[in-house]
XYZ file of C-alpha atoms in Angstrom:
230
model
C 73.819 100.813 -23.384
C 74.451 97.561 -25.323
C 71.394 95.657 -26.635
C 72.204 92.683 -24.496
C 71.889 94.909 -21.338
C 68.669 96.451 -22.655
C 67.531 93.031 -23.057
C 68.554 91.573 -19.584
C 66.363 94.710 -18.101
C 63.340 94.135 -20.384
C 63.463 90.313 -19.344
C 64.238 90.952 -15.482
C 61.331 93.827 -15.413
C 58.847 92.780 -17.962
C 56.637 95.779 -17.128
C 59.481 98.199 -18.198
C 60.058 99.459 -21.887
C 63.383 100.697 -22.368
C 63.946 103.700 -24.612
C 67.244 105.327 -25.403
C 67.825 108.772 -26.504
C 71.144 110.380 -27.409
C 71.098 113.196 -24.877
C 69.437 114.275 -21.283
C 67.678 117.451 -23.296
C 65.903 114.718 -25.458
C 64.893 113.070 -22.293
C 62.956 116.301 -21.389
C 59.948 115.048 -23.492
C 56.729 113.220 -23.346
C 56.838 109.244 -23.567
C 54.158 106.764 -24.423
C 54.657 105.367 -20.567
C 55.229 107.056 -17.501
C 59.031 107.085 -16.891
C 60.270 105.402 -13.819
C 64.044 105.734 -13.973
C 66.385 107.601 -15.928
C 70.135 106.400 -16.524
C 72.633 109.040 -17.292
C 76.337 108.440 -18.340
C 78.559 109.976 -15.895
C 79.753 112.841 -18.080
C 76.572 114.155 -18.295
C 76.235 114.870 -14.500
C 76.967 118.704 -14.986
C 73.943 118.828 -17.288
C 71.181 117.776 -14.825
C 70.914 120.957 -12.902
C 70.051 123.054 -16.145
C 67.335 120.177 -16.628
C 66.329 119.047 -13.361
C 63.041 121.472 -13.134
C 61.780 120.177 -16.574
C 62.344 116.599 -15.862
C 60.667 117.012 -12.672
C 57.578 118.210 -14.623
C 57.357 115.725 -16.992
C 58.576 112.682 -15.312
C 57.566 113.415 -11.290
C 58.219 109.847 -10.307
C 61.335 109.237 -12.112
C 64.582 108.199 -10.170
C 68.095 109.515 -11.725
C 70.970 107.533 -11.583
C 74.472 107.749 -12.980
C 76.099 105.034 -15.237
C 79.806 104.928 -14.103
C 82.467 103.314 -16.351
C 85.674 103.545 -14.509
C 87.711 103.506 -17.604
C 85.885 106.487 -19.119
C 84.856 108.933 -16.542
C 85.476 109.447 -12.701
C 82.568 110.215 -10.527
C 83.147 112.371 -7.374
C 80.802 111.579 -4.603
C 80.637 114.967 -3.520
C 79.284 116.327 -7.077
C 76.815 113.684 -6.907
C 75.705 114.790 -3.477
C 75.556 118.248 -4.590
C 73.432 117.477 -7.620
C 70.895 116.387 -5.010
C 68.393 114.647 -7.264
C 70.599 111.751 -8.357
C 69.431 108.654 -6.635
C 72.623 106.484 -7.207
C 75.697 105.358 -9.267
C 75.666 102.134 -11.262
C 79.025 100.671 -11.984
C 79.013 98.979 -15.371
C 81.629 96.434 -13.998
C 79.338 94.519 -12.080
C 78.059 91.026 -12.526
C 74.679 91.217 -14.388
C 72.553 89.675 -11.451
C 74.284 92.208 -8.916
C 73.863 95.192 -11.673
C 70.060 94.190 -11.999
C 69.530 94.046 -8.177
C 70.986 97.777 -8.014
C 68.399 98.723 -10.787
C 65.539 97.194 -8.708
C 66.321 98.950 -5.626
C 66.522 102.225 -7.362
C 63.011 101.522 -8.881
C 61.865 100.760 -5.542
C 63.073 104.047 -4.132
C 66.336 103.212 -2.840
C 69.743 104.993 -3.343
C 72.751 103.102 -4.166
C 76.541 104.444 -3.993
C 79.631 102.253 -4.529
C 82.092 102.067 -1.790
C 84.646 102.765 -4.315
C 83.338 106.493 -4.427
C 84.364 107.049 -0.911
C 87.782 105.678 -0.972
C 89.393 109.111 -2.359
C 87.936 111.258 0.280
C 88.732 108.841 3.202
C 92.429 108.891 1.713
C 92.673 112.647 1.447
C 90.713 113.338 5.102
C 92.912 116.035 6.872
C 93.908 115.112 10.624
C 91.546 117.930 11.786
C 88.515 117.177 9.773
C 86.780 116.032 12.839
C 86.449 119.278 14.436
C 83.408 120.899 14.082
C 83.033 123.985 11.742
C 82.524 127.213 13.419
C 79.975 128.982 11.438
C 78.391 132.257 12.584
C 74.615 132.057 13.715
C 72.469 134.662 12.310
C 69.088 135.166 13.859
C 65.988 136.413 11.888
C 63.314 137.146 14.264
C 60.300 135.570 12.505
C 57.719 134.405 14.674
C 57.662 130.333 14.934
C 60.379 130.096 12.681
C 63.048 131.666 14.606
C 64.368 128.439 15.693
C 64.966 127.202 12.052
C 67.171 130.294 11.504
C 69.277 129.415 14.789
C 70.956 126.548 12.701
C 74.342 127.296 11.579
C 75.209 127.142 7.804
C 76.901 123.765 8.220
C 73.607 122.368 10.179
C 71.549 123.581 7.517
C 73.564 121.689 4.928
C 73.491 118.488 7.046
C 69.806 118.817 7.732
C 68.974 118.920 4.080
C 71.115 116.035 3.267
C 69.337 114.144 6.062
C 66.084 115.379 4.737
C 66.787 113.643 1.273
C 67.242 110.335 3.234
C 70.915 110.447 3.391
C 72.291 108.251 6.135
C 75.257 109.490 8.344
C 78.150 107.633 6.634
C 77.214 109.070 3.288
C 76.736 112.759 4.601
C 80.108 112.288 6.655
C 82.073 110.986 3.444
C 80.357 113.725 1.277
C 81.543 116.699 3.490
C 84.780 115.157 4.399
C 83.753 114.904 8.277
C 83.593 111.681 10.422
C 80.465 110.030 11.073
C 80.868 111.120 14.763
C 80.969 114.681 14.182
C 77.628 114.564 11.802
C 75.925 112.690 14.898
C 76.991 115.721 17.006
C 75.755 118.256 14.421
C 72.666 116.374 14.063
C 72.138 116.236 17.934
C 72.545 120.112 17.982
C 69.997 120.243 15.102
C 67.248 118.181 16.895
C 68.141 120.155 20.153
C 67.624 123.625 18.295
C 64.633 122.808 16.453
C 62.819 120.893 19.564
C 62.396 117.659 17.657
C 62.721 114.291 19.102
C 64.458 112.393 16.216
C 65.790 113.067 12.884
C 62.622 111.948 11.298
C 60.857 115.079 12.895
C 63.819 117.215 12.092
C 63.465 116.460 8.471
C 59.806 116.824 8.691
C 60.437 120.739 10.103
C 62.854 121.268 7.149
C 60.495 120.221 4.523
C 57.745 122.634 6.088
C 60.198 125.389 6.442
C 61.378 124.733 2.902
C 57.799 124.897 1.380
C 57.204 128.190 3.638
C 60.216 129.566 1.895
C 59.409 129.085 -1.615
C 60.554 125.241 -1.679
C 64.398 126.085 -1.422
C 66.831 123.689 -1.212
C 70.091 123.134 1.126
C 72.349 124.609 -1.302
C 70.276 127.908 -0.753
C 71.315 128.750 2.863
C 72.328 132.077 1.818
C 69.164 132.913 0.342
C 67.161 131.338 3.249
C 68.922 133.658 5.668
C 68.876 137.359 5.719
C 72.260 139.243 6.532
C 73.300 140.008 9.935
C 72.240 143.705 10.848
C 75.208 145.965 11.182
C 75.358 148.591 13.721
């Protein structure tokens, strides 16, 4: 990051000190002040999973955001969503005041994903993308948690993304579905869980995940037990 951008950040947010390190591994260290935001170059995205646990331990309140320079590295929205702990993508071709506004948004706990990330998905969407995926439902008799196991793999995946605070439009783009299809899945999820709305469904997800050892939406196979064979 250029010195001028560092200066702009520190001038816009005088309570923030910017410290640069050459690699994500070196960000896994203690700093003089609590870390509020970690900006990574887009090509470092594959490294996030390997360091996420350590970063969460050392910097529990830090938001992680990718810096996207279109001429150097193309970011896939699917890869970003799968990473789960990335709070947004910060294009480097924005006007400075807009760029700083995005930084402010993420510092306050928001997320930002530029529209350009979704365009390739919308262009590639197949004609039958609106069809609901048919996934086998596998029941696990486990007392009051049986309703949670009635969810299909797709429903569990969507519920995990809802629990992260992602809106239907972002979920639809990441999964290659229409927003209408996501709404139908979400309606089925709420009905199966006996919840009244998406907020209650997300709360149930967090509660169940804690009971299951803090597993995430990508761990659907681990959360479920295999279907018994005859």
